[in-house]
Amino acid sequence: MTLAVILNSGLLPAQSKLRDHDLALRNETPTPSDFDKLPSVYFYTEELPFNTTAQEYATGFYDNNLIVVSNRKVNSAKRSLFDQSEFKLLGFRKKSHLWEQPHLLPGIFTGTENHGGLTFSLDLKRVYYTKAKENSMSLELYTAERGSKLSHLWRNPKKVLAVEAPYSIENPWLNSDGDLLYFASNKPGGFGGYDIYVARVYADGSLGSPKNLGSQVNTAADENFPSLNDYGSQMYFASNNTRGFGGFDLYLCYTNQGDYSKPQNLGRSINSAANEVGLIPASESSGFFSSDKDALGQKALNIYSYQIR
């Protein structure tokens, strides 16, 4: 996986991060030197208390849980600490303003294979998820249908998109209409590194031929972690191109009937010289993202919340 294979993990609780206040949005992709010259939209960010020095990044929501990809070890009634994949899907539920202890997602979302990002349809009846063959970090894309109201009963799992190792398919995101699936891949034929693709989703869950989003979005560097707002009018992603502040930065572009505007860097408070990835909108003014900017020397991703104020 793009970041997970190069960042070290640990098992100690992480310390709280500093809070940032000055995120700027602009009409053109900026350079770091000229953010202060233009009006800004301000975001308030805060590190979540459940982070550890293991890898953690949010991938979506399901059943009132924030779903997180992590390589931390988790106590489970059904799986011992030694019977878990390295990277797994965890559910975090917030109750009375406090985050509860995480639990392993059951059924098709667990096992000895490494798991990556996933995305659910708006009616929660279909999921697209990524997992690798055993002892591999190259992810493939699967889909399944929910068999009942019980969250763990998913049926008819099937692989819908695969590439040959060492290439990978990562971080799918289904639009709210359920007819377009975005994902990242470093498969041959792109602009270099990881590119963002989109594929048509059919009624049976199968996919049309993936389409590269083109040079307006993708570069010779890595573009990954696509996500959309509820209206499908804004797409967020992470890129480590040379126009940013260093490492992976978060970007925004506007979408309209298959067209994509020039990406905008989201600014210096949410972005840093470290890696910022995986922006997950929870509402028009709040959500989550991940960064390794203060990871106790381990360079592991930790999850932050953001609020627009």
XYZ file of C-alpha atoms in Angstrom:
309
model
C 0.000 0.000 0.000
C 1.264 3.428 -0.892
C 2.071 4.774 2.567
C 1.701 1.777 4.823
C 4.693 -0.091 3.440
C 7.102 2.802 4.028
C 5.988 4.031 7.455
C 6.992 2.265 10.633
C 4.465 1.130 13.213
C 4.434 0.912 17.010
C 2.250 -0.032 19.939
C 2.493 2.926 22.339
C -0.313 5.493 22.766
C 0.232 8.606 20.696
C 0.418 12.037 22.221
C -1.983 14.860 21.388
C -1.109 17.052 18.422
C -1.160 20.805 18.137
C -4.322 22.431 16.764
C -4.257 24.380 13.533
C -6.422 27.318 12.537
C -5.565 28.734 9.116
C -6.574 26.560 6.150
C -6.769 28.466 2.857
C -8.811 27.575 -0.228
C -7.895 29.188 -3.522
C -9.000 29.223 -7.145
C -5.616 28.063 -8.415
C -3.043 25.620 -7.101
C -0.814 27.757 -4.878
C 2.820 27.844 -3.927
C 3.576 27.850 -0.202
C 4.930 31.405 -0.303
C 1.731 33.193 -1.330
C -1.014 31.784 0.931
C -1.070 34.901 3.091
C -1.873 37.128 0.112
C -5.422 35.872 -0.442
C -8.635 35.561 1.657
C -8.870 32.314 3.570
C -11.490 29.845 4.743
C -10.468 28.629 8.185
C -10.534 25.058 9.430
C -9.971 23.913 12.992
C -8.226 20.535 13.331
C -7.700 18.250 16.304
C -5.995 14.915 16.734
C -8.304 12.105 17.870
C -7.582 10.521 21.267
C -7.613 6.891 20.115
C -4.515 7.139 17.920
C -1.464 5.006 18.621
C 1.963 4.811 17.037
C 0.564 2.162 14.705
C -0.803 3.247 11.320
C -4.327 4.702 11.351
C -6.297 6.288 8.550
C -10.053 6.677 8.163
C -11.763 5.205 5.119
C -15.496 5.892 5.675
C -18.558 5.374 7.859
C -20.815 2.398 8.545
C -23.381 1.546 11.230
C -22.523 4.689 13.250
C -18.850 3.743 13.184
C -15.841 5.529 11.794
C -14.071 2.816 9.789
C -10.288 2.862 10.094
C -7.502 0.962 8.345
C -4.814 0.121 10.897
C -2.015 -2.305 11.676
C -2.529 -2.129 15.447
C -3.317 -5.342 17.312
C -6.880 -5.536 18.661
C -8.350 -7.834 21.281
C -11.159 -9.923 19.804
C -13.342 -12.725 21.114
C -13.065 -14.551 17.788
C -9.467 -13.854 16.747
C -6.339 -13.938 18.870
C -3.643 -11.298 18.544
C -1.669 -13.822 16.492
C -4.560 -14.665 14.150
C -5.011 -11.241 12.584
C -3.782 -9.747 9.345
C -1.219 -6.983 9.602
C -3.580 -4.351 8.147
C -7.184 -4.670 9.217
C -10.494 -2.771 9.293
C -11.561 -1.391 12.655
C -14.798 0.241 13.761
C -14.701 3.176 16.200
C -17.966 4.330 17.751
C -18.407 7.612 19.617
C -20.756 7.549 22.602
C -21.444 10.442 24.980
C -18.614 12.420 23.387
C -16.112 9.610 24.045
C -14.633 7.125 21.593
C -15.146 3.500 22.570
C -12.545 0.773 22.147
C -12.228 -0.386 18.514
C -13.571 -3.667 17.222
C -12.649 -5.760 14.214
C -15.154 -5.570 11.382
C -16.568 -9.098 11.133
C -17.309 -11.491 8.293
C -15.818 -10.696 4.896
C -13.912 -7.751 6.366
C -11.608 -9.852 8.506
C -9.232 -12.758 7.991
C -5.526 -13.263 7.475
C -5.343 -11.167 4.290
C -4.379 -7.508 4.510
C -7.318 -5.145 4.055
C -7.363 -1.588 2.789
C -9.965 1.100 2.120
C -13.652 0.399 1.521
C -16.810 2.277 0.560
C -20.542 1.641 1.062
C -23.532 2.572 -1.056
C -25.849 5.212 0.378
C -28.493 2.585 1.243
C -25.777 0.412 2.857
C -26.737 -2.581 0.710
C -23.504 -2.811 -1.298
C -19.855 -2.484 -0.364
C -16.662 -2.203 -2.371
C -13.603 -3.201 -0.386
C -9.943 -3.934 -1.008
C -7.875 -6.817 0.233
C -4.672 -8.569 -0.755
C -3.667 -12.133 -1.208
C -2.063 -13.581 1.902
C 1.370 -12.102 2.695
C 0.922 -9.482 -0.008
C 0.549 -5.693 0.040
C -0.921 -5.446 -3.486
C -4.648 -4.827 -3.053
C -7.504 -6.005 -5.281
C -11.081 -4.700 -5.430
C -14.081 -6.756 -4.263
C -17.803 -6.174 -3.872
C -20.530 -7.814 -1.774
C -24.227 -7.363 -0.938
C -25.765 -7.064 2.503
C -27.904 -10.087 3.233
C -30.016 -8.585 6.024
C -30.147 -5.728 8.501
C -27.420 -7.463 10.511
C -24.246 -5.610 9.634
C -22.027 -8.681 9.461
C -24.174 -10.702 7.024
C -22.727 -9.881 3.613
C -23.182 -12.288 0.726
C -21.907 -12.991 -2.774
C -18.427 -11.522 -2.328
C -16.639 -11.365 -5.641
C -13.567 -9.783 -7.125
C -14.428 -7.014 -9.578
C -11.025 -5.516 -10.401
C -7.502 -6.831 -10.103
C -4.029 -6.025 -11.357
C -0.882 -8.091 -11.378
C 1.546 -7.653 -8.470
C 3.362 -5.450 -7.631
C 0.580 -3.105 -8.800
C -2.357 -2.287 -6.550
C -5.941 -0.935 -6.469
C -6.584 1.252 -3.460
C -9.039 3.451 -1.546
C -12.331 3.120 -3.480
C -15.010 5.807 -3.078
C -18.579 5.374 -4.313
C -20.504 8.540 -5.184
C -23.839 9.159 -3.456
C -25.830 8.123 -6.551
C -24.013 4.787 -6.520
C -23.218 4.876 -10.227
C -19.561 5.966 -10.160
C -16.672 4.373 -8.289
C -13.401 6.264 -7.835
C -10.167 4.550 -6.828
C -6.386 4.873 -7.082
C -4.020 2.518 -8.859
C -0.417 2.394 -9.974
C -1.250 0.029 -12.804
C 0.614 0.556 -16.098
C -0.700 3.155 -18.535
C -1.092 6.076 -16.158
C 0.819 9.319 -15.805
C 3.268 7.899 -13.278
C 3.009 6.489 -9.764
C -0.569 6.219 -8.480
C -3.343 7.823 -10.537
C -7.024 8.321 -9.768
C -9.553 6.454 -11.926
C -13.341 6.307 -12.182
C -15.536 3.417 -13.362
C -19.245 3.139 -14.109
C -21.154 0.946 -11.628
C -23.876 -1.329 -13.015
C -26.981 -2.611 -11.231
C -25.394 -6.009 -10.506
C -22.357 -4.371 -8.886
C -20.012 -4.978 -11.790
C -17.861 -2.172 -13.160
C -17.298 -0.670 -16.561
C -13.827 0.001 -17.926
C -11.916 2.317 -15.570
C -11.156 5.778 -16.946
C -8.077 7.720 -15.904
C -9.074 11.224 -14.724
C -6.375 12.683 -16.938
C -3.555 15.188 -16.603
C -5.826 17.829 -15.064
C -5.851 15.709 -11.869
C -3.036 13.171 -12.209
C 0.689 13.921 -12.420
C 3.962 12.036 -12.684
C 3.824 11.795 -8.871
C 1.272 9.845 -6.771
C -2.406 10.779 -6.541
C -4.414 8.671 -4.088
C -7.236 8.628 -1.480
C -10.085 10.068 -3.596
C -13.290 11.136 -1.828
C -16.364 13.199 -2.720
C -18.826 15.428 -0.921
C -22.457 14.290 -0.730
C -23.425 16.208 -3.872
C -20.562 14.818 -5.951
C -19.522 18.350 -6.857
C -16.208 18.326 -4.975
C -13.488 15.684 -5.088
C -10.694 15.534 -2.537
C -7.478 13.576 -2.932
C -3.865 13.406 -1.762
C -0.824 14.009 -3.946
C 2.917 14.174 -3.382
C 3.587 16.353 -6.418
C 6.263 19.015 -6.113
C 3.775 21.926 -5.909
C 2.845 21.123 -2.309
C 4.364 21.729 1.107
C 6.142 18.383 1.262
C 5.120 14.738 1.387
C 1.467 14.130 0.495
C -0.821 17.188 0.544
C -4.612 17.329 0.393
C -6.224 18.844 -2.708
C -9.705 19.772 -3.891
C -11.133 19.981 -7.381
C -14.679 20.617 -8.594
C -16.511 18.061 -10.727
C -19.346 18.456 -13.216
C -20.550 15.741 -15.597
C -17.145 14.136 -15.909
C -15.119 17.344 -16.022
C -12.629 18.251 -13.290
C -11.330 21.691 -12.412
C -7.704 22.472 -11.739
C -6.883 21.052 -8.263
C -6.488 23.469 -5.357
C -4.061 22.792 -2.523
C -6.012 22.944 0.753
C -3.405 25.048 2.499
C -0.705 25.124 5.101
C -2.582 24.327 8.299
C -4.024 21.046 7.130
C -0.946 20.342 5.000
C 2.627 20.269 6.257
C 6.086 19.035 5.329
C 4.851 15.589 6.427
C 2.108 13.440 4.806
C -1.583 14.424 4.873
C -3.988 11.938 3.272
C -7.482 10.484 3.378
C -9.884 13.407 3.797
C -13.302 11.932 4.689
C -16.184 14.462 4.683
C -18.757 13.848 7.433
C -20.836 16.940 6.618
C -20.465 20.190 4.690
C -18.356 21.599 7.513
C -16.676 18.649 9.245
C -14.826 15.413 8.674
C -11.570 13.556 9.182
C -8.112 13.243 7.636
C -4.808 11.592 8.545
C -1.296 12.919 9.013
C 2.073 11.711 10.283
C 3.242 15.220 11.202
C 3.514 14.391 14.923
C 3.837 10.655 15.225
C 6.394 10.217 18.020
C 9.190 9.659 15.541
C 7.484 6.591 14.068
C 6.208 8.327 10.885
C 2.871 6.597 11.316
C -0.422 8.088 10.181
C -2.770 9.403 12.877
C -6.387 10.539 12.453
C -7.526 14.136 12.938
C -10.953 15.734 12.865
C -11.644 19.054 11.185
C -14.320 21.691 11.580
C -14.945 24.663 9.305
C -15.442 27.745 11.474
